[in-house]
CSV table of C-alpha atoms and ligand atoms in Angstrom, one decimal:
chain,number,residue,atom,x,y,z
C,1,MET,CA,0.0,0.0,0.0
C,2,LYS,CA,1.3,3.4,-1.0
C,3,LEU,CA,0.2,6.8,0.4
C,4,TYR,CA,0.7,10.0,-1.5
C,5,ARG,CA,0.4,13.4,0.0
C,6,THR,CA,-0.9,15.8,-2.7
C,7,LEU,CA,-2.1,19.3,-3.1
C,8,ARG,CA,-5.6,17.9,-3.5
C,9,GLY,CA,-5.5,15.6,-0.5
C,10,ILE,CA,-4.2,12.1,0.4
C,11,VAL,CA,-4.3,9.3,-2.1
C,12,ALA,CA,-3.8,5.6,-1.3
C,13,GLU,CA,-2.6,3.2,-4.0
C,14,HIS,CA,-3.2,-0.5,-3.7
C,15,ALA,CA,-3.0,-3.2,-6.4
C,16,ASP,CA,-2.7,-0.5,-9.1
C,17,ARG,CA,-5.9,1.2,-7.9
C,18,PHE,CA,-6.2,4.7,-6.4
C,19,TYR,CA,-8.3,5.8,-3.5
C,20,GLU,CA,-9.0,9.4,-2.5
C,21,LEU,CA,-8.7,9.9,1.3
C,22,ASN,CA,-9.7,13.6,1.1
C,23,SER,CA,-11.3,13.8,4.5
C,24,PHE,CA,-8.1,12.7,6.4
C,25,LEU,CA,-5.3,14.8,7.8
C,26,TRP,CA,-1.8,13.5,7.2
C,27,ASP,CA,-0.5,13.5,10.8
C,28,GLY,CA,-3.6,11.9,12.2
C,29,LEU,CA,-3.5,9.2,9.6
C,30,ILE,CA,0.1,8.2,9.5
C,31,THR,CA,0.7,8.2,13.3
C,32,ARG,CA,-1.8,5.4,13.8
C,33,GLU,CA,-0.1,2.3,15.3
C,34,ASP,CA,-2.4,0.1,13.2
C,35,LEU,CA,-1.9,2.1,10.0
C,36,LEU,CA,-1.8,-0.8,7.5
C,37,ASP,CA,-4.9,-2.5,8.9
C,38,HIS,CA,-6.7,0.8,9.1
C,39,LEU,CA,-6.0,1.6,5.5
C,40,ARG,CA,-7.1,-1.8,4.3
C,41,ASN,CA,-10.4,-1.4,6.2
C,42,LEU,CA,-10.9,2.1,4.8
C,43,ILE,CA,-10.4,1.2,1.1
C,44,ARG,CA,-12.5,-1.9,1.3
C,45,GLU,CA,-15.6,0.3,1.3
C,46,MET,CA,-14.4,2.7,-1.4
C,47,LYS,CA,-14.8,3.0,-5.1
C,48,PRO,CA,-11.3,3.1,-6.7
C,49,ALA,CA,-10.0,5.0,-9.7
C,50,ASP,CA,-7.8,3.2,-12.3
C,51,VAL,CA,-5.6,6.3,-12.8
C,52,LEU,CA,-4.4,9.0,-10.6
C,53,ALA,CA,-5.5,12.4,-12.1
C,54,PRO,CA,-2.5,14.7,-12.5
C,55,ARG,CA,-1.8,16.6,-9.3
C,56,GLU,CA,1.2,18.0,-7.5
C,57,LEU,CA,2.9,15.6,-5.1
C,58,LEU,CA,4.0,17.0,-1.7
C,59,PRO,CA,6.6,15.6,0.5
C,60,PRO,CA,5.1,12.8,2.6
C,61,ILE,CA,5.7,14.7,5.9
C,62,GLY,CA,3.5,16.7,8.2
C,63,SER,CA,4.8,17.8,11.6
C,64,GLN,CA,7.5,15.1,12.0
C,65,GLU,CA,11.2,15.7,12.8
C,66,VAL,CA,13.7,14.2,10.3
C,67,TRP,CA,16.7,12.5,11.7
C,68,ALA,CA,19.5,10.7,9.9
C,69,ALA,CA,22.0,7.9,10.6
C,70,GLY,CA,25.6,8.2,9.4
C,71,VAL,CA,28.4,5.9,8.4
C,72,THR,CA,26.2,2.9,8.1
C,73,TYR,CA,27.9,1.7,4.9
C,74,TYR,CA,31.6,1.1,4.4
C,75,ARG,CA,31.5,3.4,1.4
C,76,SER,CA,30.4,6.3,3.5
C,77,ARG,CA,33.1,5.5,6.2
C,78,ASP,CA,35.7,5.5,3.4
C,79,ALA,CA,34.7,8.7,1.7
C,80,ARG,CA,34.5,10.6,5.0
C,81,MET,CA,37.9,9.4,6.2
C,82,GLU,CA,39.4,10.6,3.0
C,83,GLU,CA,37.6,14.0,3.0
C,84,SER,CA,38.6,14.8,6.6
C,85,LYS,CA,42.1,13.4,6.8
C,86,GLY,CA,43.6,16.9,6.6
C,87,ALA,CA,41.5,17.9,9.6
C,88,GLY,CA,42.6,14.9,11.7
C,89,GLY,CA,39.0,13.7,12.0
C,90,GLY,CA,39.3,10.6,10.0
C,91,ASP,CA,39.6,8.2,12.9
C,92,PHE,CA,36.2,9.1,14.2
C,93,TYR,CA,34.4,7.7,11.2
C,94,ASP,CA,36.2,4.4,11.5
C,95,ARG,CA,35.4,4.3,15.2
C,96,VAL,CA,31.7,5.0,14.7
C,97,TYR,CA,31.4,2.5,11.9
C,98,HIS,CA,32.6,-0.2,14.3
C,99,ALA,CA,31.0,1.1,17.5
C,100,THR,CA,27.9,-0.4,19.2
C,101,ARG,CA,26.3,3.1,19.3
C,102,PRO,CA,25.4,4.4,15.8
C,103,GLU,CA,25.8,8.0,14.6
C,104,LEU,CA,22.4,9.7,14.7
C,105,PHE,CA,21.9,13.4,13.9
C,106,PHE,CA,19.1,15.8,13.6
C,107,LYS,CA,18.6,16.4,9.8
C,108,SER,CA,15.6,18.6,9.3
C,109,ALA,CA,12.4,20.3,10.5
C,110,PRO,CA,9.5,19.8,8.1
C,111,HIS,CA,9.8,23.3,6.6
C,112,ARG,CA,13.2,22.6,5.1
C,113,VAL,CA,12.0,19.4,3.4
C,114,VAL,CA,11.0,19.4,-0.3
C,115,GLY,CA,9.0,16.8,-2.2
C,116,PRO,CA,9.1,15.2,-5.6
C,117,ASP,CA,10.1,17.5,-8.5
C,118,ALA,CA,10.8,20.4,-6.2
C,119,LYS,CA,14.2,22.1,-6.1
C,120,VAL,CA,16.9,21.0,-3.6
C,121,ALA,CA,19.6,23.5,-2.7
C,122,ILE,CA,23.4,23.7,-2.4
C,123,ARG,CA,24.7,26.1,0.2
C,124,ASP,CA,26.1,29.5,-1.1
C,125,ASP,CA,29.2,29.0,1.0
C,126,ALA,CA,29.9,25.4,0.0
C,127,SER,CA,32.1,24.4,-3.0
C,128,TRP,CA,31.6,20.6,-2.9
C,129,SER,CA,28.1,19.4,-2.5
C,130,VAL,CA,26.6,15.9,-3.2
C,131,PRO,CA,23.3,14.2,-2.8
C,132,GLU,CA,23.1,11.2,-0.4
C,133,PRO,CA,20.4,8.6,-1.5
C,134,GLU,CA,19.0,6.9,1.6
C,135,LEU,CA,16.3,4.5,2.5
C,136,THR,CA,14.1,6.4,4.9
C,137,LEU,CA,12.0,4.9,7.7
C,138,PHE,CA,8.8,6.3,9.0
C,139,ILE,CA,8.4,5.4,12.7
C,140,THR,CA,5.2,5.8,14.7
C,141,PRO,CA,5.1,7.6,18.0
C,142,GLY,CA,5.2,4.1,19.6
C,143,GLY,CA,8.5,3.3,17.9
C,144,LYS,CA,7.2,0.9,15.2
C,145,ILE,CA,8.6,1.1,11.6
C,146,SER,CA,5.3,1.4,9.6
C,147,GLY,CA,6.5,3.0,6.4
C,148,TYR,CA,9.4,3.6,4.0
C,149,THR,CA,10.2,6.5,1.7
C,150,ILE,CA,13.2,7.8,-0.3
C,151,GLY,CA,15.4,10.4,1.2
C,152,ASN,CA,18.1,12.7,-0.1
C,153,ASP,CA,20.5,13.9,2.6
C,154,MET,CA,22.1,16.8,0.7
C,155,SER,CA,25.6,17.4,2.1
C,156,SER,CA,28.3,19.9,1.8
C,157,ARG,CA,31.5,17.7,1.8
C,158,ASP,CA,34.0,20.6,2.0
C,159,ILE,CA,32.3,22.0,5.2
C,160,GLU,CA,32.0,18.6,6.9
C,161,GLY,CA,35.6,17.6,5.7
C,162,GLU,CA,37.1,20.8,7.2
C,163,ASN,CA,36.0,19.8,10.7
C,164,PRO,CA,33.5,17.1,11.7
C,165,LEU,CA,32.1,19.6,14.3
C,166,TYR,CA,30.7,21.6,11.3
C,167,LEU,CA,28.4,18.6,10.5
C,168,PRO,CA,25.1,20.5,11.4
C,169,GLN,CA,26.1,23.3,8.9
C,170,ALA,CA,27.0,20.8,6.2
C,171,LYS,CA,23.7,19.0,6.7
C,172,VAL,CA,21.0,21.4,7.9
C,173,TYR,CA,20.0,24.3,5.7
C,174,ASP,CA,16.9,25.3,3.6
C,175,ARG,CA,15.9,22.6,1.1
C,176,SER,CA,18.7,20.3,2.2
C,177,CYS,CA,16.4,17.3,2.5
C,178,ALA,CA,14.1,15.7,-0.1
C,179,LEU,CA,11.5,13.0,0.7
C,180,GLY,CA,9.1,11.1,-1.6
C,181,PRO,CA,7.5,10.3,-3.8
C,182,CYS,CA,5.2,8.3,-1.4
C,183,LEU,CA,5.1,6.5,1.8
C,184,LEU,CA,5.2,2.7,1.3
C,185,ILE,CA,3.2,1.3,4.2
C,186,SER,CA,4.3,-2.2,5.2
C,187,ASP,CA,4.5,-4.3,8.3
C,188,GLU,CA,7.2,-6.4,6.6
C,189,PRO,CA,10.9,-5.4,6.5
C,190,LEU,CA,12.3,-4.7,3.0
C,191,SER,CA,14.3,-7.5,1.5
C,192,SER,CA,18.1,-7.2,1.9
C,193,ALA,CA,18.4,-7.4,-1.9
C,194,THR,CA,16.5,-4.0,-2.3
C,195,GLU,CA,18.6,-1.7,-4.4
C,196,ILE,CA,19.2,2.0,-3.9
C,197,ALA,CA,20.2,3.6,-7.1
C,198,LEU,CA,21.4,7.2,-7.8
C,199,GLU,CA,21.7,8.9,-11.2
C,200,ILE,CA,22.7,12.5,-11.7
C,201,ARG,CA,22.0,14.1,-15.0
C,202,ARG,CA,23.5,17.3,-16.4
C,203,GLY,CA,22.0,18.7,-19.5
C,204,GLY,CA,20.1,15.5,-20.0
C,205,VAL,CA,23.2,13.3,-19.8
C,206,ALA,CA,24.1,11.0,-16.9
C,207,VAL,CA,27.3,12.3,-15.2
C,208,PHE,CA,27.2,9.9,-12.3
C,209,SER,CA,25.3,6.6,-11.6
C,210,GLY,CA,25.8,4.2,-8.8
C,211,ALA,CA,23.9,1.7,-6.7
C,212,THR,CA,24.0,-0.3,-3.5
C,213,THR,CA,21.7,-2.8,-1.7
C,214,LEU,CA,20.4,-3.0,1.8
C,215,LYS,CA,22.7,-6.0,2.3
C,216,GLU,CA,25.6,-3.5,2.4
C,217,MET,CA,24.1,-1.7,5.4
C,218,LYS,CA,26.0,-2.4,8.6
C,219,ARG,CA,23.1,-1.8,10.9
C,220,LYS,CA,19.6,-3.1,11.1
C,221,PRO,CA,16.8,-0.4,10.9
C,222,GLU,CA,15.4,-1.6,14.2
C,223,GLU,CA,18.8,-1.1,15.9
C,224,LEU,CA,18.8,2.6,14.6
C,225,VAL,CA,15.3,3.1,15.8
C,226,GLU,CA,16.0,1.7,19.2
C,227,TYR,CA,18.9,4.2,19.7
C,228,LEU,CA,16.9,7.1,18.3
C,229,TYR,CA,13.9,6.5,20.7
C,230,ARG,CA,16.1,6.2,23.8
C,231,ASN,CA,15.0,9.0,26.1
C,232,ASN,CA,13.4,10.8,23.1
C,233,SER,CA,9.7,11.2,22.3
C,234,PHE,CA,8.2,11.8,18.9
C,235,PRO,CA,4.5,12.7,19.4
C,236,HIS,CA,4.0,12.9,15.6
C,237,GLY,CA,6.3,10.0,14.7
C,238,CYS,CA,9.6,10.5,13.0
C,239,PHE,CA,11.5,10.1,9.7
C,240,LEU,CA,14.9,8.5,9.8
C,241,LEU,CA,17.3,8.5,6.9
C,242,THR,CA,19.4,5.4,7.3
C,243,GLY,CA,22.7,6.5,5.7
C,244,THR,CA,24.3,6.5,2.3
C,245,GLY,CA,26.1,3.7,0.5
C,246,VAL,CA,26.5,5.6,-2.7
C,247,VAL,CA,29.1,8.4,-2.8
C,248,PRO,CA,30.2,10.0,-6.2
C,249,PRO,CA,34.0,10.2,-6.7
C,250,ASP,CA,35.8,13.0,-5.0
C,251,SER,CA,36.1,14.9,-8.4
C,252,PHE,CA,32.3,15.2,-8.5
C,253,ALA,CA,30.4,18.3,-7.2
C,254,LEU,CA,26.8,19.1,-7.8
C,255,ARG,CA,25.9,22.2,-9.9
C,256,VAL,CA,22.8,24.2,-10.3
C,257,GLY,CA,20.5,22.6,-12.9
C,258,ASP,CA,21.7,19.0,-12.1
C,259,GLU,CA,18.8,16.5,-11.9
C,260,ILE,CA,19.1,13.9,-9.1
C,261,ARG,CA,17.2,10.7,-9.5
C,262,ILE,CA,17.0,8.2,-6.6
C,263,THR,CA,15.3,4.9,-7.2
C,264,ILE,CA,14.3,2.3,-4.6
C,265,PRO,CA,12.2,-0.2,-6.5
C,266,PRO,CA,9.4,-1.0,-4.1
C,267,ILE,CA,8.9,2.7,-3.4
C,268,GLY,CA,9.5,4.5,-6.7
C,269,THR,CA,11.8,7.3,-7.9
C,270,LEU,CA,12.5,10.6,-6.3
C,271,VAL,CA,13.5,13.3,-8.7
C,272,ASN,CA,14.8,16.7,-7.8
C,273,VAL,CA,16.7,19.4,-9.6
C,274,VAL,CA,19.4,21.6,-7.9
C,275,GLY,CA,18.3,25.2,-7.9
X,1,LIG,O1,29.2,11.4,9.5
X,1,LIG,C1,28.6,12.2,8.8
X,1,LIG,C2,27.4,12.0,8.1
X,1,LIG,C3,27.2,10.6,7.5
X,1,LIG,C4,26.1,10.5,6.6
X,1,LIG,O2,25.3,11.3,6.4
X,1,LIG,C5,25.9,9.2,5.9
X,1,LIG,O3,26.7,8.3,6.1
X,1,LIG,O4,24.9,9.0,5.1
X,2,LIG,MG1,23.7,10.8,4.9
């Protein structure tokens, strides 16, 4: 079951049919602990449409905080050790990769998040920015993973590389986070064979493409959630980006106009342009 947040209300997609849930509010709906069963009961009584009439998709977020995990893939550990070696910070990334406690950081308030086809930003004071394609969990107030979406954890590598203490500035700024295109509601974990693919197009031509699978992720989603919810309450639930396993080579930096396409097959493709 997929849920879309749109300018004309909420739409559920199930078995290639679309159901308008116009009378529902996003926060009230997605924070239900029995979300999947509730949606199944709702649509049972409804008349579906075969196609979704064109409408603008919004990011699948209401009042939730967005958090992120870091260095959950070997590729991320490697790239960060390299970018920060001049600053003497490299050892921290290796240590956190192997530590019991994961790296978790606050990524975004809802107003900094953009949705499908909206523009993501690079900082004016950054010279080396990249997208980070990440499987993103939706967790209920009770701590249950009830949905999945695609997240882009836009990052300024030069700022983070200069000093790891600059991480919040490298990660948190207007339009530094994209989520979408929908929330995949499932009580089952995603298969470890699930692919996360990134393509960056410049002037219509692919200038970078790469992929990983969830098998490469060092930590289990439940482990990240368990740490995030320690002494932390989320009355509206929470989104958690689970870290990147795809990092373009060090010679690559995003430019205004670049198109970022992130695909996670059971969820869809999230497309944003830098602007
Ligand atoms: O350690 C800094 C951030 C790491 C991160 O965002 C990632 O690994 O995806
Ligand atoms: Mg990241």
